[in-house]
Short mmCIF file of C-alpha atoms in Angstrom, two decimals:
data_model
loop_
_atom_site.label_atom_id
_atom_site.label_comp_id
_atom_site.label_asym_id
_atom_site.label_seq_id
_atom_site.Cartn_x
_atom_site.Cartn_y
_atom_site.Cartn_z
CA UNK A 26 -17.60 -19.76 -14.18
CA UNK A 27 -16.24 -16.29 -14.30
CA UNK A 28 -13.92 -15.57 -11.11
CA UNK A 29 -14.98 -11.90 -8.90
CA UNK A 30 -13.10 -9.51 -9.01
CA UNK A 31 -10.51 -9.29 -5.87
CA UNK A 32 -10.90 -6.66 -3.09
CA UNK A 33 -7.34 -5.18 -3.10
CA UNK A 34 -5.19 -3.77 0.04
CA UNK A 35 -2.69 -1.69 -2.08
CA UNK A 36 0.60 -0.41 0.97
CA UNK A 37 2.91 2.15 0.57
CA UNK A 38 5.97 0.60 1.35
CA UNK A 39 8.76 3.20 3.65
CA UNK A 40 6.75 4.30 6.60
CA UNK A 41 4.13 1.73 6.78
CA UNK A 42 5.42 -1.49 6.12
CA UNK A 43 9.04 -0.76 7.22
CA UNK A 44 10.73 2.29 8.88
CA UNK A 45 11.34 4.91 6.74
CA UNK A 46 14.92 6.56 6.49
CA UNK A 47 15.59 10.06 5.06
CA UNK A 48 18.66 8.67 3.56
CA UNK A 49 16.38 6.17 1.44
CA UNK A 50 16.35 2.38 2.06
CA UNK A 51 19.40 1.28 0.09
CA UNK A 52 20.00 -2.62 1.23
CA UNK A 53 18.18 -5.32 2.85
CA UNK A 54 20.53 -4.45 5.73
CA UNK A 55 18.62 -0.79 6.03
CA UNK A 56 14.97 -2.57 6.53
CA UNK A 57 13.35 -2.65 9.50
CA UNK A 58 9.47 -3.57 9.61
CA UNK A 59 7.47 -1.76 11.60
CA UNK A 60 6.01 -3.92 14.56
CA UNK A 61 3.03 -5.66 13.76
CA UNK A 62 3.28 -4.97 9.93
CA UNK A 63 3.76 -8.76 8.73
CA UNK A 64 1.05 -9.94 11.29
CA UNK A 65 -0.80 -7.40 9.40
CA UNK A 66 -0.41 -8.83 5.67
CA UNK A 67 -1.82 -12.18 6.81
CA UNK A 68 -4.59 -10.74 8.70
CA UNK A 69 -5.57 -8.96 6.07
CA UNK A 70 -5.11 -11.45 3.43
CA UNK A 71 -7.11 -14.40 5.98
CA UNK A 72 -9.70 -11.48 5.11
CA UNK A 73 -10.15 -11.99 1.79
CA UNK A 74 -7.61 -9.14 0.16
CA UNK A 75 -5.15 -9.31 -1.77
CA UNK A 76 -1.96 -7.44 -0.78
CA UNK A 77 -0.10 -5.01 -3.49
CA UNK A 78 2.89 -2.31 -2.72
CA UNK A 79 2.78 0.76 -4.59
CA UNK A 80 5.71 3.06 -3.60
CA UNK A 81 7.86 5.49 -4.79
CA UNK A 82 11.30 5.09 -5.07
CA UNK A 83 13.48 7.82 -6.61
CA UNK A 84 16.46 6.37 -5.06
CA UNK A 85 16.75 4.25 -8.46
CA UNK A 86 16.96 7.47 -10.31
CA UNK A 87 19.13 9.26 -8.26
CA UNK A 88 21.41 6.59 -8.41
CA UNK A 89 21.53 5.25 -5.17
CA UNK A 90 20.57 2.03 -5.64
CA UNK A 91 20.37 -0.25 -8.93
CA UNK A 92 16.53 -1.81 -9.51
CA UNK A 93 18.07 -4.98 -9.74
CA UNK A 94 19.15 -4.42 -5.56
CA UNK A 95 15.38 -2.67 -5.31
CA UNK A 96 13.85 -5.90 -7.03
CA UNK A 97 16.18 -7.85 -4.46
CA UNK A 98 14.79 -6.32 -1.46
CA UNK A 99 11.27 -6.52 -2.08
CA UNK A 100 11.87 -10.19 -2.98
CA UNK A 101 12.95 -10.58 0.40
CA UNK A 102 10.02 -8.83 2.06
CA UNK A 103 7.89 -11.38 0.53
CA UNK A 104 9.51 -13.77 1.53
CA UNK A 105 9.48 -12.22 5.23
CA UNK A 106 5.53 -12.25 4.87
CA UNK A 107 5.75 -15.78 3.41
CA UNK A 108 7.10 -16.86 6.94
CA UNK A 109 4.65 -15.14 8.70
CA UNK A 110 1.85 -16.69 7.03
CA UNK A 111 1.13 -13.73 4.72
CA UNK A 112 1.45 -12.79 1.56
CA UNK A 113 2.55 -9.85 -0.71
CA UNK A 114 1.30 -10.69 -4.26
CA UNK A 115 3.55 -8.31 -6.46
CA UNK A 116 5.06 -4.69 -5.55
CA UNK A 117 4.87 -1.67 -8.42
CA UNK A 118 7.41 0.89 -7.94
CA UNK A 119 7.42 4.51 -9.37
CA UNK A 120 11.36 4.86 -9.90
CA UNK A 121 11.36 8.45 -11.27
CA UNK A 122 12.49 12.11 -9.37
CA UNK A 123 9.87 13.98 -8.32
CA UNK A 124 10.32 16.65 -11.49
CA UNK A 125 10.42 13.86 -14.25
CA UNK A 126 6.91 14.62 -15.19
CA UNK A 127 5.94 10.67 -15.18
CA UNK A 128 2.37 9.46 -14.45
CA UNK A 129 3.13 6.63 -11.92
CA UNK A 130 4.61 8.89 -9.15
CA UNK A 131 2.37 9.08 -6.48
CA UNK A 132 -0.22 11.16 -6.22
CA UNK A 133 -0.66 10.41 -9.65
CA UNK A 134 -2.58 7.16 -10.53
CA UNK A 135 -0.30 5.23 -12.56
CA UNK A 136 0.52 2.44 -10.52
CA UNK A 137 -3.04 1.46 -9.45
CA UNK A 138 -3.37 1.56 -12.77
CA UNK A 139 -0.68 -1.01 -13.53
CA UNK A 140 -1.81 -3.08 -11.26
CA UNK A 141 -5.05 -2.88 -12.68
CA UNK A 142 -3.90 -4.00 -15.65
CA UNK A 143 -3.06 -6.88 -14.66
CA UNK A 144 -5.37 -7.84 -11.96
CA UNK A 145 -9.39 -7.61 -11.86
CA UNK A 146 -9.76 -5.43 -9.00
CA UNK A 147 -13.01 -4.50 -7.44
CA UNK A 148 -11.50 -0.97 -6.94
CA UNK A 149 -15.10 0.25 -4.81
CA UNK A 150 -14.32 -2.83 -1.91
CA UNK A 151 -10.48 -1.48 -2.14
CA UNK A 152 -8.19 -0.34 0.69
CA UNK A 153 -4.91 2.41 0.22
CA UNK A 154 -2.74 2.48 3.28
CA UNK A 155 -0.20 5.25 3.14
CA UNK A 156 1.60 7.73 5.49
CA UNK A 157 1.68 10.33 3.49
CA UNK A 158 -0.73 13.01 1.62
CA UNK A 159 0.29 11.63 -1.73
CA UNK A 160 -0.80 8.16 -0.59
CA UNK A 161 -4.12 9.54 0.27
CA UNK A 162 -4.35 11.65 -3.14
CA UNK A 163 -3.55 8.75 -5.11
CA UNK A 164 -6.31 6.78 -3.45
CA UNK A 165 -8.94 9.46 -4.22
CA UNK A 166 -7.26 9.80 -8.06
CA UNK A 167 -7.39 5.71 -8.64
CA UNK A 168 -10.96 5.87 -7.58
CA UNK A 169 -9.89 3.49 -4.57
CA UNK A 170 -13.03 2.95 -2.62
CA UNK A 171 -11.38 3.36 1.07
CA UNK A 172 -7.92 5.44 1.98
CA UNK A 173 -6.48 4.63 5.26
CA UNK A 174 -3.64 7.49 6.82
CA UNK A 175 -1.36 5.83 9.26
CA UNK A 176 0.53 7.65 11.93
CA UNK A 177 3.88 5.43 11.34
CA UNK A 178 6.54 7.58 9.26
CA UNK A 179 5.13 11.02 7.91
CA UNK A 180 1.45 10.38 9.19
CA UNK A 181 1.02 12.92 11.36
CA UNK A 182 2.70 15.80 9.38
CA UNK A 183 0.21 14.40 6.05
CA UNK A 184 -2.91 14.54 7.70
CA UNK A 185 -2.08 18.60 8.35
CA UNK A 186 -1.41 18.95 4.88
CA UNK A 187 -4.79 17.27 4.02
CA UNK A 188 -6.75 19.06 6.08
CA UNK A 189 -5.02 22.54 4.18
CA UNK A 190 -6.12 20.72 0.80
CA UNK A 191 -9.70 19.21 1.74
CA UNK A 192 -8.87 15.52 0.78
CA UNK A 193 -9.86 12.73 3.82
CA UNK A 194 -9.12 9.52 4.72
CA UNK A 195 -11.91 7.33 6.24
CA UNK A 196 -9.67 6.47 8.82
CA UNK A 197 -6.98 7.46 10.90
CA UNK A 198 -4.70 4.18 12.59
CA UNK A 199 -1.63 4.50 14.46
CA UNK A 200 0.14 1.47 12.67
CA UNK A 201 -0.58 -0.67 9.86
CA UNK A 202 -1.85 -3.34 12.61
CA UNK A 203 -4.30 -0.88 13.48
CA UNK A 204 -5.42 -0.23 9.95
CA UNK A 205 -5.95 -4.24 9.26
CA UNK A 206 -7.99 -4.36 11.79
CA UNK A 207 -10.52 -2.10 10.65
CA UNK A 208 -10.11 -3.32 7.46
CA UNK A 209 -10.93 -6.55 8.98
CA UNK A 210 -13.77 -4.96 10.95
CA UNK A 211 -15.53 -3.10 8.03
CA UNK A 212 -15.28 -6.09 5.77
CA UNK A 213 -17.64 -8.42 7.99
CA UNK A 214 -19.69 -5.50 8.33
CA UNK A 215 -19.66 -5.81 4.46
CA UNK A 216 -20.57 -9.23 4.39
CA UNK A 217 -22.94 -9.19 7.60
CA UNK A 218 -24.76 -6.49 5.09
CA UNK A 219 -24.73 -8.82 1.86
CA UNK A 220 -26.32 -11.61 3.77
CA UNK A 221 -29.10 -9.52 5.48
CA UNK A 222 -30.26 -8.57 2.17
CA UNK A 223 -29.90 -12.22 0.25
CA UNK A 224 -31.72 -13.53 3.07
#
């Protein structure tokens, strides 16, 4: 029997999982999650998603941090997710400077389309959560079926900048709590839909 594809929750990382720094998150000692963020993973996985990070992280190319410490510290948020009952299923990074021309830096579509590639995603019944104007771009660009703008780390500063550009998220949260739970929400309304009409 061939499996469904999975409904996907892809999270920016800095700003919506974890405090963002404008010196860039260099050690595990740097992190800081975001209340309610891990509660969030596991809510949203009990849904039914599957949880990705797709995040930018020029730090690697500016040399301030080796991937093998990057690799270290997302290791370690997965493992902080693990012991809150959720669960992060892989993290894609964009390592590259803004001016490197690459496709997987955010706005661009390149990681949702690496993590296409290796996972069957039902991209329509998707979720992006970002802070930022790129995140919402890149939702719109993948072809992600729902963007969500949180109001965590450069939320509020985005959502001027999308206005000036004419791109919208479907929904505005304060936190990435906030955002699960209409993610939550909007999935049983989904389902409550699907079983109206198979009844």
């Amino acid at each position: 029997m061939t499996r469904p594809p999975i409904r996907v929750v892809f999270l920016d990382r800095d700003g919506v999982i974890n405090v963002d720094s404008p010196d860039y998150i260099k050690s595990w000692s740097e992190v800081r999650f975001i209340p309610g963020s891990l509660s969030a993973i596991k809510a949203l996985n009990d849904a039914g998603y599957t949880v990705l990070i797709v995040t930018n992280q020029s730090a690697v190319h500016r040399r301030l941090i080796p991937v093998e410490e990057l690799d270290r510290i997302h290791r370690r948020m997965q493992r902080a997710a693990m012991a809150r009952g959720g669960r992060i299923a892989e993290v894609f990074i964009c390592p590259h400077l803004p001016d490197e021309g690459c496709a997987c830096r955010k706005p661009r579509p390149g990681l949702i389309r690496a993590a296409q590639e290796r996972y069957d995603i039902d991209m329509e019944n998707s979720v992006l959560v970002g802070d930022s104007a790129k995140d919402i771009e890149c939702a719109r660009l993948s072809g992600c079926g729902h963007a969500v703008l949180v109001e965590t780390g450069n939320g509020k500063a985005a959502m001027a900048e999308l206005i000036q550009k004419g791109i919208y998220p479907e929904k505005t949260a304060q936190d990435l709590a906030a955002a699960a739970d209409w993610i939550v929400s909007m999935s049983r309304g989904q389902e409550r839909k699907k079983s109206r009409k198979n009844y």
